Short mmCIF file of C-alpha atoms and ligand atoms in Angstrom, two decimals:
data_model
loop_
_atom_site.label_atom_id
_atom_site.label_comp_id
_atom_site.label_asym_id
_atom_site.label_seq_id
_atom_site.Cartn_x
_atom_site.Cartn_y
_atom_site.Cartn_z
CA UNK H 1 18.04 -15.07 -2.15
CA UNK H 2 21.45 -13.01 -3.58
CA UNK H 3 21.74 -9.61 -3.71
CA UNK H 4 24.84 -7.63 -5.74
CA UNK H 5 24.06 -4.38 -4.53
CA UNK H 6 22.77 -4.42 -1.08
CA UNK H 7 23.55 -6.95 1.92
CA UNK H 8 20.37 -8.27 3.88
CA UNK H 9 19.86 -9.58 6.98
CA UNK H 10 17.65 -11.13 8.33
CA UNK H 11 15.90 -10.09 12.28
CA UNK H 12 14.01 -12.41 13.23
CA UNK H 13 12.07 -15.94 11.81
CA UNK H 14 9.19 -14.19 10.38
CA UNK H 15 9.42 -11.04 8.84
CA UNK H 16 12.08 -8.04 8.93
CA UNK H 17 16.03 -8.00 7.61
CA UNK H 18 18.40 -4.86 7.85
CA UNK H 19 20.02 -3.63 4.20
CA UNK H 20 23.49 -2.17 4.19
CA UNK H 21 25.65 -1.06 1.58
CA UNK H 22 23.24 1.78 0.24
CA UNK H 23 23.43 5.56 1.02
CA UNK H 24 19.27 6.26 0.44
CA UNK H 25 20.29 10.11 0.11
CA UNK H 26 22.33 9.51 -3.05
CA UNK H 27 20.02 8.99 -6.05
CA UNK H 28 19.72 4.99 -6.32
CA UNK H 29 20.60 3.57 -10.17
CA UNK H 30 17.99 1.20 -10.84
CA UNK H 31 19.36 -2.40 -10.24
CA UNK H 32 20.25 -0.64 -6.60
CA UNK H 33 15.96 0.04 -6.66
CA UNK H 34 15.63 -3.19 -7.65
CA UNK H 35 17.08 -4.99 -5.38
CA UNK H 36 15.74 -3.12 -2.23
CA UNK H 37 11.72 -3.43 -4.28
CA UNK H 38 12.87 -7.48 -4.26
CA UNK H 39 14.18 -7.10 -0.23
CA UNK H 40 11.14 -5.64 1.02
CA UNK H 41 8.64 -8.01 -0.88
CA UNK H 42 10.95 -11.05 0.78
CA UNK H 43 10.93 -9.15 3.85
CA UNK H 44 7.90 -7.36 4.55
CA UNK H 45 9.88 -4.66 6.73
CA UNK H 46 13.62 -3.56 5.72
CA UNK H 47 15.90 -1.37 8.38
CA UNK H 48 18.35 0.80 7.18
CA UNK H 49 20.67 2.45 9.69
CA UNK H 50 22.70 5.63 9.80
CA UNK H 51 20.54 7.34 6.71
CA UNK H 52 20.16 11.17 7.84
CA UNK H 53 18.09 12.46 4.86
CA UNK H 54 15.97 15.62 5.92
CA UNK H 55 12.53 16.04 5.02
CA UNK H 56 12.96 16.56 0.93
CA UNK H 57 15.11 12.83 0.79
CA UNK H 58 12.78 11.71 2.40
CA UNK H 59 10.21 12.25 -0.64
CA UNK H 60 12.39 11.48 -3.03
CA UNK H 61 13.52 8.03 -1.83
CA UNK H 62 9.11 7.66 -1.71
CA UNK H 63 8.79 8.31 -4.91
CA UNK H 64 10.90 5.56 -6.03
CA UNK H 65 8.52 2.63 -4.57
CA UNK H 66 5.56 4.80 -5.78
CA UNK H 67 3.20 7.88 -5.97
CA UNK H 68 2.21 9.15 -2.59
CA UNK H 69 -0.67 7.71 -0.26
CA UNK H 70 -3.32 10.28 0.77
CA UNK H 71 -3.36 11.18 4.26
CA UNK H 72 -6.28 11.17 6.13
CA UNK H 73 -6.82 12.97 9.37
CA UNK H 74 -2.72 13.68 10.05
CA UNK H 75 -0.79 17.09 8.05
CA UNK H 76 2.63 17.23 6.29
CA UNK H 77 5.14 19.54 7.81
CA UNK H 78 5.11 23.12 6.30
CA UNK H 79 7.63 22.30 3.60
CA UNK H 80 7.13 18.66 2.14
CA UNK H 81 3.05 18.24 2.40
CA UNK H 82 3.90 14.45 2.24
CA UNK H 83 5.70 14.35 4.95
CA UNK H 84 4.24 13.92 8.50
CA UNK H 85 5.65 14.50 11.46
CA UNK H 86 4.94 11.84 14.67
CA UNK H 87 5.69 13.02 17.57
CA UNK H 88 5.24 12.61 21.61
CA UNK H 89 7.20 15.16 23.46
CA UNK H 90 8.88 14.35 27.01
CA UNK H 91 5.52 16.00 28.80
CA UNK H 92 2.65 14.16 26.99
CA UNK H 93 2.71 10.72 30.06
CA UNK H 94 -0.12 8.95 30.59
CA UNK H 95 -1.93 10.11 26.66
CA UNK H 96 -2.13 7.40 23.40
CA UNK H 97 0.82 7.65 21.62
CA UNK H 98 -0.26 7.57 16.91
CA UNK H 99 -0.04 4.29 16.09
CA UNK H 100 -0.04 2.66 19.27
CA UNK H 101 -2.03 -0.66 18.47
CA UNK H 102 -2.18 -3.39 15.68
CA UNK H 103 -2.79 -2.40 12.77
CA UNK H 104 -2.31 -1.50 8.97
CA UNK H 105 -2.39 1.61 7.44
CA UNK H 106 -5.32 3.45 6.78
CA UNK H 107 -7.23 0.04 5.83
CA UNK H 108 -10.14 2.06 6.09
CA UNK H 109 -9.73 3.89 2.69
CA UNK H 110 -10.55 2.03 -1.14
CA UNK H 111 -7.01 2.13 -1.32
CA UNK H 112 -5.13 1.73 1.10
CA UNK H 113 -1.01 2.27 1.26
CA UNK H 114 1.38 0.17 0.28
CA UNK H 115 3.41 0.88 2.10
CA UNK H 116 5.07 3.35 4.91
CA UNK H 117 8.13 5.19 5.06
CA UNK H 118 9.59 6.20 9.03
CA UNK H 119 12.60 8.05 9.34
CA UNK H 120 13.68 8.60 13.03
CA UNK H 121 15.07 11.61 13.60
CA UNK H 122 15.05 11.76 17.58
CA UNK H 123 14.73 8.66 19.92
CA UNK H 124 14.53 8.17 23.50
CA UNK H 125 16.99 6.40 25.32
CA UNK H 126 15.41 3.34 25.85
CA UNK H 127 11.77 2.34 24.41
CA UNK H 128 10.09 3.16 21.71
CA UNK H 129 10.25 0.28 19.29
CA UNK H 130 7.73 -0.38 16.95
CA UNK H 131 6.24 -3.80 16.50
CA UNK H 132 5.08 -5.47 13.11
CA UNK H 133 3.54 -8.95 12.28
CA UNK H 134 2.86 -11.34 9.19
CA UNK H 135 0.20 -12.12 7.34
CA UNK H 136 0.79 -14.19 5.72
CA UNK H 137 1.92 -16.61 8.73
CA UNK H 138 -1.02 -15.38 10.08
CA UNK H 139 -3.23 -16.44 7.62
CA UNK H 140 -1.38 -19.98 6.29
CA UNK H 141 -1.26 -20.54 10.75
CA UNK H 142 -5.23 -21.09 10.53
CA UNK H 143 -7.19 -24.43 9.66
CA UNK H 144 -7.50 -25.20 6.25
CA UNK H 145 -12.00 -25.49 7.67
CA UNK H 146 -11.72 -21.44 9.24
CA UNK H 147 -9.52 -20.30 5.86
CA UNK H 148 -12.05 -21.75 4.02
CA UNK H 149 -15.04 -20.20 6.03
CA UNK H 150 -12.97 -16.84 5.42
CA UNK H 151 -11.91 -16.90 2.01
CA UNK H 152 -15.09 -16.10 1.30
CA UNK H 153 -15.48 -12.99 3.14
CA UNK H 154 -15.28 -9.40 3.89
CA UNK H 155 -15.08 -7.09 6.57
CA UNK H 156 -15.64 -3.64 7.18
CA UNK H 157 -12.96 -0.57 7.93
CA UNK H 158 -13.56 2.77 9.73
CA UNK H 159 -11.65 5.24 11.04
CA UNK H 160 -13.72 6.11 14.05
CA UNK H 161 -12.16 4.59 16.66
CA UNK H 162 -9.29 6.76 16.45
CA UNK H 163 -10.68 9.53 14.62
CA UNK H 164 -14.60 9.81 15.45
CA UNK H 165 -16.18 12.76 16.94
CA UNK H 166 -15.97 10.34 20.61
CA UNK H 167 -12.55 9.05 18.80
CA UNK H 168 -9.14 8.12 20.88
CA UNK H 169 -7.72 11.18 19.26
CA UNK H 170 -11.48 13.88 19.32
CA UNK H 171 -10.81 16.92 21.73
CA UNK H 172 -7.10 16.67 21.52
CA UNK H 173 -6.92 14.42 24.10
CA UNK H 174 -4.61 12.01 23.02
CA UNK H 175 -1.12 12.59 20.90
CA UNK H 176 -1.94 16.33 21.61
CA UNK H 177 2.07 17.21 19.87
CA UNK H 178 0.32 16.12 16.51
CA UNK H 179 -1.59 18.31 14.47
CA UNK H 180 -4.94 15.31 14.21
CA UNK H 181 -8.34 15.90 13.00
CA UNK H 182 -11.72 14.55 13.86
CA UNK H 183 -14.82 14.19 12.71
CA UNK H 184 -18.03 13.03 11.47
CA UNK H 185 -16.33 11.80 8.21
CA UNK H 186 -14.52 8.94 10.04
CA UNK H 187 -17.62 7.03 10.46
CA UNK H 188 -17.86 5.86 6.52
CA UNK H 189 -17.13 2.50 6.58
CA UNK H 190 -15.03 0.55 3.88
CA UNK H 191 -15.68 -2.96 3.23
CA UNK H 192 -12.29 -5.43 2.33
CA UNK H 193 -11.82 -8.68 1.63
CA UNK H 194 -10.87 -10.83 4.61
CA UNK H 195 -7.37 -12.68 3.64
CA UNK H 196 -6.01 -10.28 0.65
CA UNK H 197 -3.65 -10.85 -2.61
CA UNK H 198 -0.78 -9.33 -2.26
CA UNK H 199 -0.63 -7.49 -5.72
CA UNK H 200 3.12 -8.40 -6.21
CA UNK H 201 3.68 -11.51 -4.97
CA UNK H 202 0.42 -13.29 -5.48
CA UNK H 203 0.13 -14.43 -1.59
CA UNK H 204 -2.99 -14.63 0.59
CA UNK H 205 -2.88 -12.32 3.75
CA UNK H 206 -5.07 -12.28 6.88
CA UNK H 207 -6.73 -8.69 6.59
CA UNK H 208 -8.54 -7.57 9.70
CA UNK H 209 -6.93 -5.38 12.45
CA UNK H 210 -8.00 -3.92 15.79
CA UNK H 211 -8.11 -0.57 14.90
CA UNK H 212 -10.28 -0.25 12.13
CA UNK H 213 -11.43 -3.55 11.48
CA UNK H 214 -15.19 -3.51 12.86
CA UNK H 215 -17.73 -6.11 11.94
CA UNK H 216 -17.83 -8.16 8.84
CA UNK H 217 -19.83 -7.34 5.95
CA UNK H 218 -23.92 -8.46 6.87
CA UNK H 219 -23.69 -9.20 10.15
CA UNK H 220 -23.62 -6.86 13.47
CA UNK H 221 -20.54 -5.75 15.09
CA UNK H 222 -22.19 -8.18 18.59
CA UNK H 223 -22.40 -11.06 16.03
CA UNK H 224 -18.62 -10.67 14.58
CA UNK H 225 -16.81 -9.48 17.97
CA UNK H 226 -16.05 -13.13 18.86
CA UNK H 227 -14.90 -14.65 15.30
CA UNK H 228 -12.78 -10.82 14.85
CA UNK H 229 -11.59 -10.79 18.04
CA UNK H 230 -10.37 -13.88 18.00
CA UNK H 231 -8.27 -13.45 14.14
CA UNK H 232 -7.63 -9.94 15.69
CA UNK H 233 -5.63 -11.78 18.50
CA UNK H 234 -3.93 -14.32 16.01
CA UNK H 235 -2.59 -12.51 13.66
CA UNK H 236 -0.16 -10.68 16.45
CA UNK H 237 1.05 -14.15 17.99
CA UNK H 238 4.76 -13.33 18.92
CA UNK H 239 5.92 -16.22 15.99
CA UNK H 240 4.63 -14.16 13.35
CA UNK H 241 6.25 -10.92 14.65
CA UNK H 242 9.98 -8.83 14.35
CA UNK H 243 10.77 -5.62 16.75
CA UNK H 244 12.66 -2.73 15.66
CA UNK H 245 14.72 -0.72 17.48
CA UNK H 246 15.20 2.83 16.24
CA UNK H 247 18.39 5.30 16.74
CA UNK H 248 18.33 9.18 14.62
CA UNK H 249 19.02 8.00 11.67
CA UNK H 250 17.28 4.13 11.01
CA UNK H 251 14.81 3.94 8.26
CA UNK H 252 12.83 1.44 8.37
CA UNK H 253 9.83 0.79 5.28
CA UNK H 254 7.63 -1.88 5.60
CA UNK H 255 4.81 -3.18 3.02
CA UNK H 256 1.15 -3.26 4.94
CA UNK H 257 -0.93 -5.40 1.91
CA UNK H 258 1.56 -8.60 4.33
CA UNK H 259 2.01 -7.01 8.23
CA UNK H 260 0.82 -4.81 10.63
CA UNK H 261 2.61 -2.92 13.18
CA UNK H 262 2.15 -1.38 16.54
CA UNK H 263 4.43 1.70 17.75
CA UNK H 264 4.68 0.69 21.67
CA UNK H 265 4.90 3.02 24.63
CA UNK H 266 7.02 3.15 26.90
CA UNK H 267 9.44 6.12 26.86
CA UNK H 268 7.10 8.77 28.99
CA UNK H 269 9.34 11.19 29.94
CA UNK H 270 11.49 11.27 26.93
CA UNK H 271 10.91 13.00 22.91
CA UNK H 272 10.84 10.58 19.98
CA UNK H 273 9.63 12.36 16.29
CA UNK H 274 9.57 10.20 13.29
CA UNK H 275 9.41 11.21 10.23
CA UNK H 276 6.77 9.10 7.76
CA UNK H 277 5.22 8.55 4.52
CA UNK H 278 3.37 6.56 2.65
CA UNK H 279 2.96 5.11 -0.88
CA UNK H 280 -0.35 4.48 -3.19
CA UNK H 281 -1.64 0.55 -2.79
CA UNK H 282 -4.07 -0.60 -5.27
CA UNK H 283 -7.32 -1.74 -4.03
CA UNK H 284 -7.11 -4.92 -1.92
CA UNK H 285 -7.66 -7.60 -4.22
CA UNK H 286 -9.67 -11.07 -2.97
CA UNK H 287 -9.32 -14.02 -3.02
CA UNK H 288 -10.10 -15.61 -6.45
CA UNK H 289 -10.69 -12.02 -8.38
CA UNK H 290 -8.53 -11.92 -11.17
CA UNK H 291 -5.30 -10.82 -9.48
CA UNK H 292 -3.17 -9.21 -12.77
CA UNK H 293 -6.23 -6.99 -14.04
CA UNK H 294 -6.29 -5.76 -10.74
CA UNK H 295 -2.89 -5.59 -10.07
CA UNK H 296 -3.01 -3.10 -13.26
CA UNK H 297 -5.53 -0.82 -12.28
C1 LIG U 301 2.83 4.75 12.83
O1 LIG U 301 1.86 4.12 12.42
O2 LIG U 301 2.90 4.71 11.71
C2 LIG U 301 3.46 5.27 13.56
C3 LIG U 301 4.67 3.78 13.81
C4 LIG U 301 6.12 4.26 15.48
O3 LIG U 301 5.76 5.37 15.58
O4 LIG U 301 6.23 3.20 15.74
#
């Protein structure tokens, strides 16, 4: 694809590209902003290096992509309410990190975020990379028979495993350097299509993940487990992935409608601080639903 305003270098076979030639601390002209969005839709994950943004600049860049998403269970910083600091301190060892399992952000919401933006402020000397997996490819690699069966199915998503009263973060056991709340509200369930149609590209992507998808609709967890387990493992096969290594000033944007991600927890003894925002998305669209009508909602 041709770009006039930015450079775009693919990072891996499945997804991911490094974007150059742009300073995100300055206002973006319409043509540059449009090329960035096109690069994001084509590559699913885009990485900008050496962007010394503060929280205000991060919020401004985020608004250029759409409206802010709603952040449940985590709090924004004092001066920038839409910016969440994702921190693991050097002395937080042998604990679960925020984002440390395969997921698509807030997939239990009725309108989960379209995009997440993560900006590295302090990075460990090694480790702390983030993995991404292309869910268009995951869907396309399934057999026609399984795709035909899954096409009409829905699954229930819930925040209860991480944020429920007995969840991973309950009692401040894990990710203690972050302000995370847990409780009964996390027990709610939200129905989502198993395969969703991307509102901007029209492509179909698998939409189940290990953290938030708990069962298929109208089935028990036990009945769902074998097929759901297969799909969650299949979704993150190495050939569907790319890996982002961070240094201070790296800013990455990903499209939650067609990728899952996983923050690798391999840097005990070192501090990592990232600042994160999200962009509001549409209600996930099922195959066969009126794509244009829903995209306009
Ligand atoms: C997240 O899941 O948003 C955190 C990703 C990361 O820290 O790399």
